[in-house]
Coordinates of C-alpha atoms and ligand atoms in Angstrom, one line a residue:
M1 CA -83.8 -17.9 -132.8
S2 CA -85.2 -16.1 -129.7
V3 CA -82.9 -14.8 -127.1
L4 CA -85.6 -15.2 -124.5
S5 CA -86.9 -18.6 -123.5
E6 CA -90.2 -19.8 -124.8
H7 CA -91.4 -20.1 -121.2
L8 CA -90.5 -16.5 -120.5
I9 CA -92.2 -15.2 -123.6
E10 CA -95.4 -17.0 -122.6
E11 CA -95.1 -15.5 -119.1
I12 CA -94.7 -12.0 -120.6
K13 CA -97.7 -12.5 -122.9
E14 CA -99.8 -13.1 -119.8
L15 CA -98.7 -9.9 -118.0
P16 CA -101.0 -7.3 -119.7
A17 CA -104.2 -9.0 -118.4
K18 CA -103.0 -8.2 -114.9
Y19 CA -103.0 -4.4 -115.4
P20 CA -105.8 -1.9 -116.2
Q21 CA -103.5 -0.5 -118.9
P22 CA -101.7 -3.2 -120.9
R23 CA -98.7 -0.9 -121.4
S24 CA -98.1 -1.1 -117.7
A25 CA -96.8 -4.6 -118.2
V26 CA -93.7 -3.3 -120.0
M27 CA -91.6 -2.8 -116.8
P28 CA -92.3 -6.1 -115.2
A29 CA -91.7 -7.7 -118.6
L30 CA -88.4 -6.0 -119.0
D31 CA -87.5 -7.0 -115.5
L32 CA -88.3 -10.7 -116.3
A33 CA -86.1 -10.5 -119.4
Q34 CA -83.3 -8.9 -117.5
E35 CA -83.6 -11.6 -114.8
E36 CA -83.2 -14.3 -117.4
L37 CA -80.4 -12.7 -119.5
G38 CA -78.6 -10.6 -116.9
Y39 CA -79.0 -7.5 -119.0
L40 CA -81.2 -6.2 -121.8
T41 CA -80.0 -6.7 -125.3
P42 CA -81.7 -5.0 -128.3
E43 CA -83.0 -8.4 -129.4
A44 CA -84.5 -9.0 -125.9
M45 CA -86.2 -5.6 -126.0
T46 CA -87.6 -6.4 -129.4
E47 CA -88.9 -9.7 -128.2
V48 CA -90.5 -8.1 -125.2
A49 CA -92.2 -5.6 -127.5
E50 CA -93.5 -8.4 -129.8
A51 CA -94.8 -10.4 -126.8
L52 CA -96.6 -7.3 -125.5
M53 CA -97.7 -6.2 -128.9
L54 CA -96.1 -2.8 -128.3
D55 CA -94.0 -0.5 -130.4
P56 CA -90.3 -1.5 -130.0
G57 CA -89.3 2.1 -129.7
Y58 CA -91.6 2.6 -126.7
V59 CA -90.2 -0.5 -125.0
E60 CA -86.6 0.6 -125.7
G61 CA -87.5 4.1 -124.4
V62 CA -88.7 2.6 -121.1
A63 CA -85.7 0.3 -120.8
T64 CA -83.2 3.1 -121.4
F65 CA -84.9 5.6 -119.1
Y66 CA -84.7 3.6 -115.9
T67 CA -81.3 3.0 -114.4
L68 CA -82.4 -0.3 -112.9
F69 CA -82.4 -1.8 -116.4
H70 CA -78.9 -2.8 -117.6
H71 CA -77.6 -2.9 -121.2
E72 CA -74.3 -4.4 -120.5
P73 CA -73.3 -7.5 -118.5
T74 CA -73.5 -7.2 -114.7
G75 CA -72.6 -9.4 -111.8
K76 CA -74.9 -12.2 -110.8
H77 CA -75.7 -10.2 -107.7
R78 CA -76.2 -6.5 -108.2
F79 CA -75.9 -4.0 -105.4
Y80 CA -77.7 -0.6 -105.8
M81 CA -76.0 1.5 -103.2
C82 CA -77.9 4.6 -102.2
T83 CA -75.5 7.6 -101.8
N84 CA -78.1 10.3 -101.5
L85 CA -78.3 12.7 -98.6
A86 CA -79.6 10.6 -95.7
C87 CA -77.4 7.7 -96.6
M88 CA -74.4 9.9 -97.1
L89 CA -74.8 11.5 -93.7
R90 CA -75.0 8.1 -92.1
G91 CA -71.8 6.7 -93.7
S92 CA -72.6 5.4 -97.2
D93 CA -69.2 6.5 -98.5
E94 CA -67.5 4.2 -96.0
V95 CA -69.9 1.4 -96.8
V96 CA -69.4 1.7 -100.6
T97 CA -65.7 1.7 -100.2
R98 CA -65.9 -1.5 -98.2
L99 CA -68.2 -3.0 -100.8
R100 CA -65.6 -2.3 -103.5
E101 CA -63.0 -4.0 -101.4
A102 CA -65.2 -7.0 -100.6
I103 CA -66.2 -7.8 -104.1
G104 CA -62.9 -6.7 -105.7
V105 CA -63.9 -4.0 -108.1
R106 CA -62.6 -0.5 -108.7
G107 CA -65.9 1.3 -109.3
P108 CA -69.5 1.2 -110.4
G109 CA -70.4 -1.0 -113.3
E110 CA -67.3 -3.2 -113.1
V111 CA -68.0 -6.9 -112.7
S112 CA -66.0 -8.9 -110.2
K113 CA -63.5 -11.4 -111.6
D114 CA -65.7 -14.3 -110.5
G115 CA -68.7 -12.8 -112.2
M116 CA -70.7 -12.8 -109.0
F117 CA -70.9 -9.1 -108.2
S118 CA -71.3 -5.6 -109.5
Y119 CA -72.6 -2.4 -108.0
E120 CA -73.8 1.0 -108.9
E121 CA -74.6 4.1 -106.9
V122 CA -78.2 5.3 -107.1
E123 CA -80.4 8.1 -105.9
C124 CA -82.7 7.8 -102.9
L125 CA -84.5 4.4 -102.8
G126 CA -87.2 5.7 -100.5
A127 CA -86.0 4.1 -97.3
C128 CA -84.1 7.0 -95.7
E129 CA -85.1 6.0 -92.2
Y130 CA -83.0 2.9 -92.5
A131 CA -79.9 4.7 -93.9
P132 CA -77.4 3.8 -95.0
M133 CA -79.2 1.2 -97.1
C134 CA -79.0 -0.5 -100.4
R135 CA -80.9 -2.8 -102.7
I136 CA -79.3 -6.1 -103.6
D137 CA -81.0 -7.9 -106.4
H138 CA -84.7 -7.6 -105.3
R139 CA -84.1 -7.1 -101.6
Y140 CA -83.5 -4.1 -99.5
E141 CA -80.8 -4.2 -96.8
Y142 CA -80.6 -1.4 -94.3
D143 CA -78.7 0.0 -91.4
L144 CA -75.6 -0.9 -93.3
T145 CA -72.2 -1.1 -91.7
V146 CA -68.9 -2.3 -93.1
V147 CA -69.4 -5.5 -91.1
K148 CA -72.8 -6.0 -92.5
I149 CA -71.6 -5.5 -96.0
D150 CA -69.0 -8.2 -95.5
Q151 CA -71.7 -10.5 -94.2
I152 CA -74.0 -9.9 -97.1
V153 CA -71.2 -10.5 -99.6
N154 CA -70.1 -13.7 -97.9
D155 CA -73.7 -14.9 -97.7
C156 CA -74.3 -14.2 -101.4
R157 CA -71.6 -16.7 -102.1
L158 CA -73.7 -19.2 -100.3
P159 CA -77.2 -18.4 -101.5
R160 CA -79.1 -20.4 -98.9
L161 CA -77.2 -18.6 -96.2
Y162 CA -78.0 -15.3 -97.8
Q163 CA -81.7 -16.1 -97.7
R164 CA -81.5 -16.9 -94.0
T165 CA -79.6 -13.8 -93.1
A166 CA -81.9 -11.6 -95.1
S167 CA -84.9 -12.8 -93.2
A168 CA -83.3 -12.8 -89.8
P169 CA -84.6 -10.5 -87.0
R170 CA -83.2 -7.0 -87.4
A171 CA -80.5 -6.2 -84.9
A172 CA -80.8 -3.0 -82.9
S173 CA -78.4 -0.3 -83.9
A174 CA -75.7 0.2 -81.2
D175 CA -75.2 3.9 -81.9
A176 CA -78.6 5.4 -82.3
P177 CA -82.2 4.7 -81.5
R178 CA -84.0 3.5 -84.6
P179 CA -87.5 4.7 -85.7
K180 CA -90.5 2.4 -85.1
P181 CA -91.3 0.9 -88.5
A182 CA -95.0 0.8 -87.8
T183 CA -95.3 4.5 -87.4
R184 CA -92.5 5.9 -89.5
R185 CA -92.4 3.5 -92.4
A186 CA -90.4 4.5 -95.5
P187 CA -92.4 5.1 -98.6
R188 CA -92.1 2.4 -101.3
A189 CA -90.5 0.0 -98.9
K190 CA -92.3 -2.9 -97.3
K191 CA -90.9 -4.6 -94.3
T192 CA -90.8 -8.4 -94.5
D193 CA -90.8 -10.9 -91.6
G194 CA -87.4 -10.0 -90.5
G195 CA -84.3 -8.1 -91.3
A196 CA -84.9 -6.9 -94.8
I197 CA -87.4 -4.9 -96.6
S198 CA -88.5 -5.3 -100.2
E199 CA -90.0 -3.0 -102.8
S200 CA -93.7 -2.6 -102.5
Ligands
FES301 S1 -81.2 8.8 -99.1 FE1 -80.8 6.7 -99.1 S2 -82.8 5.8 -99.0 FE2 -83.2 8.0 -99.1

């Protein structure tokens, strides 16, 4: 019996036609599988390989190379906290400490008791101008403070509220002038209508 749903396998089979190189579909396919299961099991990776007609070893190699793919259970909402230089200089340590307290975990990889949250520390996410920042699920949140982390965590517990907060107009920083996104836009980051930016 498949671990991935029939619907998802059909969706994965359609992916290669969208790329000049069919192999390019492997990452979005793994992403879809991870979205459905929460993490990638060996069986899921094998089914992705079969759906894409790729060598299972190749698919596993991609899945184990990138840290955004998980091989153990994670929280329903996953925080990827950038702790690289720009974010560190602008207070990521304090923000990460607050996140740990807010979701009730002792460190990266631990899942909160309610199963809602986990976090990990990652290298630069390409949005240094908005430091300190993080990715949560598929959204970027930036100009983080301990107050903003609390808001995000609380809003995640009420999904509709989180959507609204994430698209709200971005508040001006009280302690420093912020760059103009139109002229100093971060690479690999695309600003949405409002307060969050997402991966391009
Ligand atoms: S150092 Fe954090 S986004 Fe670049």
